[in-house]
PDB file of C-alpha atoms in Angstrom:
ATOM      1  CA  MET A   1     -13.272 -14.749  20.730  1.00  0.00           C
ATOM      2  CA  GLY A   2     -15.743 -14.561  23.414  1.00  0.00           C
ATOM      3  CA  SER A   3     -15.668 -11.471  26.078  1.00  0.00           C
ATOM      4  CA  LEU A   4     -15.102  -7.834  25.279  1.00  0.00           C
ATOM      5  CA  ILE A   5     -11.750  -6.998  23.989  1.00  0.00           C
ATOM      6  CA  GLY A   6      -9.778  -4.158  25.352  1.00  0.00           C
ATOM      7  CA  GLY A   7     -13.114  -3.181  27.639  1.00  0.00           C
ATOM      8  CA  ARG A   8     -15.132  -2.484  24.915  1.00  0.00           C
ATOM      9  CA  PHE A   9     -14.498  -4.244  21.438  1.00  0.00           C
ATOM     10  CA  LYS A  10     -16.956  -6.814  20.969  1.00  0.00           C
ATOM     11  CA  VAL A  11     -16.091  -9.400  18.106  1.00  0.00           C
ATOM     12  CA  LEU A  12     -18.585 -10.547  14.865  1.00  0.00           C
ATOM     13  CA  GLY A  13     -17.250 -12.258  12.708  1.00  0.00           C
ATOM     14  CA  PRO A  14     -13.986 -13.125  10.804  1.00  0.00           C
ATOM     15  CA  LEU A  15     -13.233 -10.120   8.604  1.00  0.00           C
ATOM     16  CA  ALA A  16      -9.234 -10.954   6.531  1.00  0.00           C
ATOM     17  CA  GLU A  17      -7.281 -13.532   7.510  1.00  0.00           C
ATOM     18  CA  GLY A  18      -3.276 -12.844   6.393  1.00  0.00           C
ATOM     19  CA  GLU A  19       0.083 -14.660   6.897  1.00  0.00           C
ATOM     20  CA  LEU A  20       0.694 -12.877  10.554  1.00  0.00           C
ATOM     21  CA  SER A  21      -2.291 -11.680  11.414  1.00  0.00           C
ATOM     22  CA  THR A  22      -6.655 -12.180  11.745  1.00  0.00           C
ATOM     23  CA  VAL A  23      -8.274  -9.384  10.727  1.00  0.00           C
ATOM     24  CA  TYR A  24     -11.880  -9.462  12.523  1.00  0.00           C
ATOM     25  CA  ARG A  25     -15.089  -6.990  12.157  1.00  0.00           C
ATOM     26  CA  ALA A  26     -16.074  -5.561  15.787  1.00  0.00           C
ATOM     27  CA  ARG A  27     -17.668  -3.025  17.143  1.00  0.00           C
ATOM     28  CA  ASP A  28     -16.785  -0.534  19.631  1.00  0.00           C
ATOM     29  CA  THR A  29     -19.523  -0.950  22.576  1.00  0.00           C
ATOM     30  CA  GLN A  30     -18.090   2.888  23.947  1.00  0.00           C
ATOM     31  CA  THR A  31     -18.598   4.538  20.514  1.00  0.00           C
ATOM     32  CA  ASP A  32     -21.166   2.571  18.269  1.00  0.00           C
ATOM     33  CA  GLN A  33     -18.357   2.356  15.265  1.00  0.00           C
ATOM     34  CA  PRO A  34     -17.170  -0.166  13.577  1.00  0.00           C
ATOM     35  CA  ILE A  35     -14.218  -1.404  13.675  1.00  0.00           C
ATOM     36  CA  ALA A  36     -10.749  -3.795  12.783  1.00  0.00           C
ATOM     37  CA  LEU A  37      -9.158  -5.501  14.882  1.00  0.00           C
ATOM     38  CA  LYS A  38      -6.171  -6.944  14.343  1.00  0.00           C
ATOM     39  CA  CYS A  39      -4.747  -9.249  16.054  1.00  0.00           C
ATOM     40  CA  LEU A  40      -1.272 -11.230  16.040  1.00  0.00           C
ATOM     41  CA  SER A  41      -2.012 -15.128  14.968  1.00  0.00           C
ATOM     42  CA  PRO A  42      -1.198 -17.319  18.120  1.00  0.00           C
ATOM     43  CA  ASP A  43       0.640 -20.124  16.663  1.00  0.00           C
ATOM     44  CA  LEU A  44       3.633 -16.896  16.319  1.00  0.00           C
ATOM     45  CA  CYS A  45       3.658 -15.672  19.773  1.00  0.00           C
ATOM     46  CA  ARG A  46       6.947 -17.299  20.324  1.00  0.00           C
ATOM     47  CA  ASP A  47       8.621 -15.967  16.975  1.00  0.00           C
ATOM     48  CA  THR A  48      10.144 -12.947  17.737  1.00  0.00           C
ATOM     49  CA  ASP A  49      10.472 -11.498  13.859  1.00  0.00           C
ATOM     50  CA  ALA A  50       6.470 -11.108  14.109  1.00  0.00           C
ATOM     51  CA  LEU A  51       5.933  -9.968  17.316  1.00  0.00           C
ATOM     52  CA  LEU A  52       8.686  -6.903  16.136  1.00  0.00           C
ATOM     53  CA  ARG A  53       6.915  -6.439  13.126  1.00  0.00           C
ATOM     54  CA  PHE A  54       2.997  -6.871  14.814  1.00  0.00           C
ATOM     55  CA  GLU A  55       4.435  -3.879  17.367  1.00  0.00           C
ATOM     56  CA  ARG A  56       5.950  -1.696  14.831  1.00  0.00           C
ATOM     57  CA  GLU A  57       3.358  -1.303  13.340  1.00  0.00           C
ATOM     58  CA  CYS A  58       1.431   0.033  17.331  1.00  0.00           C
ATOM     59  CA  ARG A  59       3.717   1.789  17.470  1.00  0.00           C
ATOM     60  CA  VAL A  60       3.403   3.698  13.904  1.00  0.00           C
ATOM     61  CA  LEU A  61      -0.157   3.774  14.044  1.00  0.00           C
ATOM     62  CA  ALA A  62       0.098   5.098  18.000  1.00  0.00           C
ATOM     63  CA  LYS A  63       2.871   7.609  16.723  1.00  0.00           C
ATOM     64  CA  LEU A  64       1.235   9.451  12.912  1.00  0.00           C
ATOM     65  CA  ARG A  65      -1.868  10.279  12.129  1.00  0.00           C
ATOM     66  CA  HIS A  66      -2.914  11.738   8.521  1.00  0.00           C
ATOM     67  CA  PRO A  67      -5.298  12.113   6.675  1.00  0.00           C
ATOM     68  CA  HIS A  68      -5.080   9.623   4.436  1.00  0.00           C
ATOM     69  CA  LEU A  69      -2.962   6.556   6.193  1.00  0.00           C
ATOM     70  CA  ILE A  70      -5.412   3.789   9.058  1.00  0.00           C
ATOM     71  CA  GLY A  71      -5.621   5.562  12.000  1.00  0.00           C
ATOM     72  CA  LEU A  72      -5.279   4.018  15.707  1.00  0.00           C
ATOM     73  CA  VAL A  73      -8.384   3.287  18.137  1.00  0.00           C
ATOM     74  CA  LYS A  74      -6.394   1.685  20.813  1.00  0.00           C
ATOM     75  CA  MET A  75      -4.225  -1.757  21.276  1.00  0.00           C
ATOM     76  CA  GLY A  76      -3.490  -3.467  23.844  1.00  0.00           C
ATOM     77  CA  TRP A  77      -2.783  -7.909  24.817  1.00  0.00           C
ATOM     78  CA  ARG A  78      -4.805 -10.593  25.280  1.00  0.00           C
ATOM     79  CA  GLY A  79      -3.084 -12.859  26.573  1.00  0.00           C
ATOM     80  CA  ALA A  80       0.882 -13.119  24.888  1.00  0.00           C
ATOM     81  CA  LEU A  81      -1.194 -12.100  21.991  1.00  0.00           C
ATOM     82  CA  PRO A  82      -1.287  -8.329  20.972  1.00  0.00           C
ATOM     83  CA  TRP A  83      -3.522  -7.067  18.762  1.00  0.00           C
ATOM     84  CA  LEU A  84      -4.516  -3.398  17.487  1.00  0.00           C
ATOM     85  CA  ALA A  85      -7.968  -1.894  17.073  1.00  0.00           C
ATOM     86  CA  MET A  86      -8.732  -0.400  14.160  1.00  0.00           C
ATOM     87  CA  PRO A  87     -11.768   1.942  12.021  1.00  0.00           C
ATOM     88  CA  LEU A  88     -13.465  -0.442  10.313  1.00  0.00           C
ATOM     89  CA  LEU A  89     -13.295   1.232   6.228  1.00  0.00           C
ATOM     90  CA  PRO A  90     -15.570   1.699   3.927  1.00  0.00           C
ATOM     91  CA  GLY A  91     -15.780   1.137   0.438  1.00  0.00           C
ATOM     92  CA  GLN A  92     -12.608  -2.081  -1.339  1.00  0.00           C
ATOM     93  CA  PRO A  93      -8.954  -2.278  -1.762  1.00  0.00           C
ATOM     94  CA  LEU A  94      -7.166  -0.431  -4.804  1.00  0.00           C
ATOM     95  CA  SER A  95      -7.079  -3.694  -6.239  1.00  0.00           C
ATOM     96  CA  GLU A  96     -10.421  -4.672  -6.188  1.00  0.00           C
ATOM     97  CA  VAL A  97     -10.995  -2.024  -7.977  1.00  0.00           C
ATOM     98  CA  LEU A  98      -8.717  -1.558 -11.001  1.00  0.00           C
ATOM     99  CA  GLN A  99      -9.591  -3.375 -13.842  1.00  0.00           C
ATOM    100  CA  PRO A 100      -7.551  -5.821 -15.706  1.00  0.00           C
ATOM    101  CA  GLU A 101      -5.616  -4.508 -18.283  1.00  0.00           C
ATOM    102  CA  LEU A 102      -7.857  -1.727 -18.495  1.00  0.00           C
ATOM    103  CA  PRO A 103      -5.889   1.650 -17.641  1.00  0.00           C
ATOM    104  CA  ALA A 104      -7.705   3.651 -13.946  1.00  0.00           C
ATOM    105  CA  THR A 105      -8.884   7.111 -15.350  1.00  0.00           C
ATOM    106  CA  ALA A 106      -6.249  10.010 -15.449  1.00  0.00           C
ATOM    107  CA  SER A 107      -8.598  11.794 -12.096  1.00  0.00           C
ATOM    108  CA  GLN A 108      -8.094   8.271 -10.274  1.00  0.00           C
ATOM    109  CA  THR A 109      -4.251   7.868 -11.162  1.00  0.00           C
ATOM    110  CA  LEU A 110      -3.904  12.176 -10.382  1.00  0.00           C
ATOM    111  CA  ALA A 111      -6.043  11.112  -7.600  1.00  0.00           C
ATOM    112  CA  PHE A 112      -2.934   8.136  -5.928  1.00  0.00           C
ATOM    113  CA  VAL A 113      -0.401  10.247  -6.863  1.00  0.00           C
ATOM    114  CA  ARG A 114      -1.889  13.149  -4.428  1.00  0.00           C
ATOM    115  CA  GLN A 115      -3.459  11.164  -2.149  1.00  0.00           C
ATOM    116  CA  ILE A 116      -1.427   8.761  -1.191  1.00  0.00           C
ATOM    117  CA  GLY A 117       2.525  10.603  -2.548  1.00  0.00           C
ATOM    118  CA  ALA A 118       1.172  13.103   0.602  1.00  0.00           C
ATOM    119  CA  ALA A 119       1.266  10.171   2.884  1.00  0.00           C
ATOM    120  CA  LEU A 120       4.413   8.256   1.745  1.00  0.00           C
ATOM    121  CA  SER A 121       5.957  11.357   2.109  1.00  0.00           C
ATOM    122  CA  PHE A 122       4.910  12.375   5.292  1.00  0.00           C
ATOM    123  CA  LEU A 123       5.991   8.662   5.478  1.00  0.00           C
ATOM    124  CA  HIS A 124       9.939   9.878   4.538  1.00  0.00           C
ATOM    125  CA  ALA A 125       9.809  13.438   6.661  1.00  0.00           C
ATOM    126  CA  ASN A 126       9.405  11.015   9.373  1.00  0.00           C
ATOM    127  CA  ALA A 127      12.150   8.054   9.063  1.00  0.00           C
ATOM    128  CA  LEU A 128       9.484   5.232   7.649  1.00  0.00           C
ATOM    129  CA  VAL A 129       9.879   3.500   4.376  1.00  0.00           C
ATOM    130  CA  HIS A 130       6.411   2.025   4.314  1.00  0.00           C
ATOM    131  CA  ARG A 131       8.600  -0.535   2.333  1.00  0.00           C
ATOM    132  CA  ASP A 132       5.949  -2.501   0.717  1.00  0.00           C
ATOM    133  CA  VAL A 133       3.615  -0.098  -1.795  1.00  0.00           C
ATOM    134  CA  LYS A 134       0.710  -2.035  -4.315  1.00  0.00           C
ATOM    135  CA  PRO A 135      -2.670  -1.489  -4.460  1.00  0.00           C
ATOM    136  CA  SER A 136      -3.646  -4.611  -1.797  1.00  0.00           C
ATOM    137  CA  ASN A 137      -2.193  -1.505   0.489  1.00  0.00           C
ATOM    138  CA  VAL A 138      -4.309   1.468  -0.325  1.00  0.00           C
ATOM    139  CA  PHE A 139      -8.049   1.541   0.225  1.00  0.00           C
ATOM    140  CA  VAL A 140     -10.764   3.447  -1.493  1.00  0.00           C
ATOM    141  CA  ASP A 141     -13.956   4.557   0.227  1.00  0.00           C
ATOM    142  CA  ALA A 142     -17.001   5.648  -2.407  1.00  0.00           C
ATOM    143  CA  ALA A 143     -16.411   9.153  -2.093  1.00  0.00           C
ATOM    144  CA  GLY A 144     -12.672   9.138  -3.795  1.00  0.00           C
ATOM    145  CA  THR A 145     -10.602   8.781  -0.677  1.00  0.00           C
ATOM    146  CA  LEU A 146      -7.748   6.137  -0.080  1.00  0.00           C
ATOM    147  CA  THR A 147      -5.854   5.316   2.705  1.00  0.00           C
ATOM    148  CA  LEU A 148      -1.838   3.569   3.497  1.00  0.00           C
ATOM    149  CA  LEU A 149      -2.564  -0.215   4.817  1.00  0.00           C
ATOM    150  CA  ASP A 150      -0.307  -1.720   6.255  1.00  0.00           C
ATOM    151  CA  LEU A 151       2.731   0.771   8.830  1.00  0.00           C
ATOM    152  CA  GLY A 152       3.621  -3.167  10.026  1.00  0.00           C
ATOM    153  CA  VAL A 153       6.435  -3.211   7.066  1.00  0.00           C
ATOM    154  CA  ALA A 154       7.795   0.564   7.507  1.00  0.00           C
ATOM    155  CA  HIS A 155      11.058   0.545   8.287  1.00  0.00           C
ATOM    156  CA  ASP A 156      13.218   2.937  10.037  1.00  0.00           C
ATOM    157  CA  MET A 157      15.332   4.734   7.877  1.00  0.00           C
ATOM    158  CA  GLN A 158      18.273   4.963  10.422  1.00  0.00           C
ATOM    159  CA  SER A 159      18.871   1.152  10.407  1.00  0.00           C
ATOM    160  CA  LEU A 160      19.208   0.963   6.351  1.00  0.00           C
ATOM    161  CA  ILE A 161      19.207  -2.776   5.761  1.00  0.00           C
ATOM    162  CA  THR A 162      17.162  -5.785   5.755  1.00  0.00           C
ATOM    163  CA  ARG A 163      18.246  -8.857   7.814  1.00  0.00           C
ATOM    164  CA  PRO A 164      19.928 -11.339   5.912  1.00  0.00           C
ATOM    165  CA  GLY A 165      17.387 -13.146   4.201  1.00  0.00           C
ATOM    166  CA  LEU A 166      14.210 -11.750   5.217  1.00  0.00           C
ATOM    167  CA  ARG A 167      12.492 -10.554   1.592  1.00  0.00           C
ATOM    168  CA  ILE A 168      10.254  -7.340   2.849  1.00  0.00           C
ATOM    169  CA  GLY A 169       8.136  -6.708  -0.024  1.00  0.00           C
ATOM    170  CA  THR A 170       6.029  -7.396  -3.220  1.00  0.00           C
ATOM    171  CA  VAL A 171       7.489  -9.563  -6.154  1.00  0.00           C
ATOM    172  CA  THR A 172       5.406  -7.026  -8.706  1.00  0.00           C
ATOM    173  CA  THR A 173       6.538  -3.920  -7.092  1.00  0.00           C
ATOM    174  CA  MET A 174      10.098  -4.478  -5.212  1.00  0.00           C
ATOM    175  CA  ALA A 175      12.985  -2.414  -6.382  1.00  0.00           C
ATOM    176  CA  PRO A 176      16.481  -3.685  -7.120  1.00  0.00           C
ATOM    177  CA  GLU A 177      17.633  -2.780  -3.758  1.00  0.00           C
ATOM    178  CA  GLN A 178      15.339  -4.710  -1.896  1.00  0.00           C
ATOM    179  CA  ILE A 179      15.831  -8.363  -3.708  1.00  0.00           C
ATOM    180  CA  ARG A 180      19.701  -7.382  -3.165  1.00  0.00           C
ATOM    181  CA  GLY A 181      18.564  -7.360   0.266  1.00  0.00           C
ATOM    182  CA  GLN A 182      20.702  -3.847  -0.076  1.00  0.00           C
ATOM    183  CA  PRO A 183      20.175  -0.552   1.687  1.00  0.00           C
ATOM    184  CA  ILE A 184      16.975   1.027   1.659  1.00  0.00           C
ATOM    185  CA  ASP A 185      15.239   4.610   1.744  1.00  0.00           C
ATOM    186  CA  GLU A 186      12.475   6.247   0.618  1.00  0.00           C
ATOM    187  CA  ARG A 187      13.342   6.426  -2.942  1.00  0.00           C
ATOM    188  CA  THR A 188      12.724   1.958  -2.450  1.00  0.00           C
ATOM    189  CA  ASP A 189       8.899   2.947  -2.152  1.00  0.00           C
ATOM    190  CA  GLU A 190       9.395   5.912  -4.851  1.00  0.00           C
ATOM    191  CA  TYR A 191       9.817   2.569  -7.091  1.00  0.00           C
ATOM    192  CA  ALA A 192       7.275   0.330  -6.221  1.00  0.00           C
ATOM    193  CA  PHE A 193       5.192   3.874  -5.493  1.00  0.00           C
ATOM    194  CA  ALA A 194       6.061   4.365 -10.119  1.00  0.00           C
ATOM    195  CA  VAL A 195       5.007   0.774 -10.297  1.00  0.00           C
ATOM    196  CA  VAL A 196       2.053   1.608  -9.010  1.00  0.00           C
ATOM    197  CA  VAL A 197       1.286   4.486 -11.073  1.00  0.00           C
ATOM    198  CA  TYR A 198       2.813   2.733 -13.976  1.00  0.00           C
ATOM    199  CA  ARG A 199       0.056  -0.706 -14.073  1.00  0.00           C
ATOM    200  CA  MET A 200      -2.673   2.190 -12.758  1.00  0.00           C
ATOM    201  CA  LEU A 201      -2.086   3.930 -16.420  1.00  0.00           C
ATOM    202  CA  THR A 202      -1.664   1.367 -18.456  1.00  0.00           C
ATOM    203  CA  GLY A 203      -3.281  -1.231 -17.849  1.00  0.00           C
ATOM    204  CA  ARG A 204      -0.477  -4.187 -16.369  1.00  0.00           C
ATOM    205  CA  ALA A 205       2.768  -4.635 -13.825  1.00  0.00           C
ATOM    206  CA  PRO A 206       5.841  -2.948 -16.530  1.00  0.00           C
ATOM    207  CA  PHE A 207       7.567  -7.077 -15.501  1.00  0.00           C
ATOM    208  CA  ARG A 208       5.027  -9.589 -15.584  1.00  0.00           C
ATOM    209  CA  GLY A 209       5.367 -13.439 -15.822  1.00  0.00           C
ATOM    210  CA  GLU A 210       6.619 -16.143 -13.537  1.00  0.00           C
ATOM    211  CA  GLN A 211       7.757 -14.950 -10.405  1.00  0.00           C
ATOM    212  CA  GLN A 212      11.455 -15.404 -10.096  1.00  0.00           C
ATOM    213  CA  ALA A 213      11.773 -13.622 -13.789  1.00  0.00           C
ATOM    214  CA  VAL A 214       9.601 -11.457 -12.852  1.00  0.00           C
ATOM    215  CA  LEU A 215      12.497 -11.080  -9.857  1.00  0.00           C
ATOM    216  CA  ARG A 216      15.391 -10.655 -12.975  1.00  0.00           C
ATOM    217  CA  ALA A 217      13.586  -7.701 -14.406  1.00  0.00           C
ATOM    218  CA  HIS A 218      13.435  -5.826 -11.770  1.00  0.00           C
ATOM    219  CA  LEU A 219      16.670  -6.344 -11.743  1.00  0.00           C
ATOM    220  CA  THR A 220      18.173  -6.467 -15.206  1.00  0.00           C
ATOM    221  CA  GLU A 221      15.716  -4.804 -17.579  1.00  0.00           C
ATOM    222  CA  PRO A 222      15.087  -1.111 -18.317  1.00  0.00           C
ATOM    223  CA  ALA A 223      11.894   0.061 -17.364  1.00  0.00           C
ATOM    224  CA  PRO A 224       9.233  -0.062 -20.112  1.00  0.00           C
ATOM    225  CA  ASP A 225       7.824   2.847 -22.165  1.00  0.00           C
ATOM    226  CA  ALA A 226       4.023   3.454 -20.351  1.00  0.00           C
ATOM    227  CA  HIS A 227       3.713   5.368 -23.912  1.00  0.00           C
ATOM    228  CA  ALA A 228       4.330   3.385 -25.904  1.00  0.00           C
ATOM    229  CA  VAL A 229       1.779   0.902 -23.669  1.00  0.00           C
ATOM    230  CA  ASN A 230      -1.215   3.581 -24.123  1.00  0.00           C
ATOM    231  CA  PRO A 231      -0.484   6.226 -25.838  1.00  0.00           C
ATOM    232  CA  ALA A 232      -1.903   8.102 -24.214  1.00  0.00           C
ATOM    233  CA  VAL A 233      -0.545   8.140 -21.437  1.00  0.00           C
ATOM    234  CA  PRO A 234       2.123  11.718 -22.163  1.00  0.00           C
ATOM    235  CA  PRO A 235       5.933  11.000 -23.494  1.00  0.00           C
ATOM    236  CA  GLY A 236       6.121  13.519 -20.181  1.00  0.00           C
ATOM    237  CA  VAL A 237       4.680  11.245 -17.625  1.00  0.00           C
ATOM    238  CA  ALA A 238       6.265   8.263 -19.531  1.00  0.00           C
ATOM    239  CA  ARG A 239       9.552   9.962 -18.929  1.00  0.00           C
ATOM    240  CA  ALA A 240       9.475   9.828 -15.657  1.00  0.00           C
ATOM    241  CA  LEU A 241       8.348   6.857 -14.850  1.00  0.00           C
ATOM    242  CA  ARG A 242      10.891   5.574 -15.842  1.00  0.00           C
ATOM    243  CA  GLN A 243      13.392   7.951 -13.953  1.00  0.00           C
ATOM    244  CA  ALA A 244      11.732   6.738 -10.743  1.00  0.00           C
ATOM    245  CA  MET A 245      12.033   2.579 -12.198  1.00  0.00           C
ATOM    246  CA  ALA A 246      15.704   3.182 -12.769  1.00  0.00           C
ATOM    247  CA  LYS A 247      17.665   0.812 -10.888  1.00  0.00           C
ATOM    248  CA  GLN A 248      20.316   2.962  -9.293  1.00  0.00           C
ATOM    249  CA  PRO A 249      18.366   4.833  -6.062  1.00  0.00           C
ATOM    250  CA  SER A 250      21.003   7.569  -7.322  1.00  0.00           C
ATOM    251  CA  ASP A 251      19.060   7.949 -10.436  1.00  0.00           C
ATOM    252  CA  ARG A 252      15.735   7.917  -9.516  1.00  0.00           C
ATOM    253  CA  PHE A 253      14.114  11.810  -7.850  1.00  0.00           C
ATOM    254  CA  PRO A 254      16.039  11.937  -4.984  1.00  0.00           C
ATOM    255  CA  THR A 255      12.668  12.522  -3.279  1.00  0.00           C
ATOM    256  CA  LEU A 256       8.557  10.717  -3.724  1.00  0.00           C
ATOM    257  CA  ALA A 257       7.791  13.800  -3.418  1.00  0.00           C
ATOM    258  CA  ALA A 258       9.381  15.530  -6.434  1.00  0.00           C
ATOM    259  CA  LEU A 259       7.823  12.306  -8.391  1.00  0.00           C
ATOM    260  CA  CYS A 260       4.329  13.700  -7.360  1.00  0.00           C
ATOM    261  CA  GLU A 261       5.270  17.166  -8.795  1.00  0.00           C
ATOM    262  CA  ARG A 262       6.103  16.138 -11.531  1.00  0.00           C
ATOM    263  CA  LEU A 263       3.279  13.798 -12.455  1.00  0.00           C
ATOM    264  CA  GLU A 264       0.551  16.058 -10.967  1.00  0.00           C
ATOM    265  CA  LEU A 265       2.158  18.921 -13.545  1.00  0.00           C
ATOM    266  CA  LEU A 266       2.060  16.832 -16.491  1.00  0.00           C
ATOM    267  CA  LEU A 267      -1.557  14.856 -14.695  1.00  0.00           C
ATOM    268  CA  GLU A 268      -3.770  17.734 -16.501  1.00  0.00           C
ATOM    269  CA  ALA A 269      -7.288  16.173 -14.708  1.00  0.00           C
ATOM    270  CA  PRO A 270      -9.216  16.793 -11.610  1.00  0.00           C
ATOM    271  CA  ALA A 271      -7.985  15.328  -8.743  1.00  0.00           C
ATOM    272  CA  THR A 272     -10.267  13.464  -7.732  1.00  0.00           C
ATOM    273  CA  PHE A 273     -11.494   9.947  -7.402  1.00  0.00           C
ATOM    274  CA  PRO A 274     -14.522   8.058  -9.641  1.00  0.00           C
ATOM    275  CA  MET A 275     -16.197   4.748  -9.347  1.00  0.00           C
ATOM    276  CA  PRO A 276     -16.844   2.379 -11.902  1.00  0.00           C
ATOM    277  CA  PRO A 277     -19.534   2.061 -11.885  1.00  0.00           C
ATOM    278  CA  PRO A 278     -21.474  -1.757 -11.263  1.00  0.00           C
ATOM    279  CA  PRO A 279     -21.798  -3.833 -12.943  1.00  0.00           C
ATOM    280  CA  PRO A 280     -25.640  -3.608 -15.559  1.00  0.00           C
ATOM    281  CA  THR A 281     -28.424  -6.028 -13.636  1.00  0.00           C
ATOM    282  CA  SER A 282     -29.483  -8.185 -15.689  1.00  0.00           C
ATOM    283  CA  ARG A 283     -33.485  -8.229 -16.914  1.00  0.00           C
ATOM    284  CA  ARG A 284     -35.570 -11.555 -17.223  1.00  0.00           C
ATOM    285  CA  SER A 285     -36.868 -11.330 -20.816  1.00  0.00           C
ATOM    286  CA  ARG A 286     -40.766 -11.875 -20.512  1.00  0.00           C
TER     287      ARG A 286
END
């Protein structure tokens, strides 16, 4: 990208590319800190929805500070394109930490409940719904600190209805009211949060298959019993998750904080997030 962005950020190379933006690895020339520089894709500079979503993320990051929410260093415009600079977090997404078909430890699950539950409750206290809680939007560092990402999808609870035809969320974790385009509130995040906890405790998503089949299951099938899938899951935890994944928001816990409080009481483990050991290196026989 040539010259310094914002007069201080030197771009070192591409890091990741998403639907709406590209993230670059960069260095803050003022502090020498590693930076993740997120820039709206050039072909979306005239896309009103994309611009609004990107600007929303900038506003949320600028307004809200929490130990388990991604922070903001600076934001600005480069011509017609907005950009924002965030700390480049060490570690990896939770989706890469979780091993296919294997449950997470009780300690890892409790750390997720406490840390990401606190971040989401903070958003809810500020009248925001995240709308896309999923493992790939949670970052885990080597010390076991979890950080919630992608606040561009966060939605003001004072404007509760998603625009018709615009579905925000991920099929695996999407609440029934999101699928139907109905009003949403913090219980929508509660549903997705419970889906992630279920996956951590059982090693699998509650509903699996082709996209349309999963959407149908979210709408019509009762949430499966986590204890039946993994007998190590306490029955009380399984009941709490089934309540949090109820089809009707009114049947769920009144707040995500209430769900987290229940889970913390039932998950008896230290709230740490031990990272799995690296795979063994093969030794060549002599």
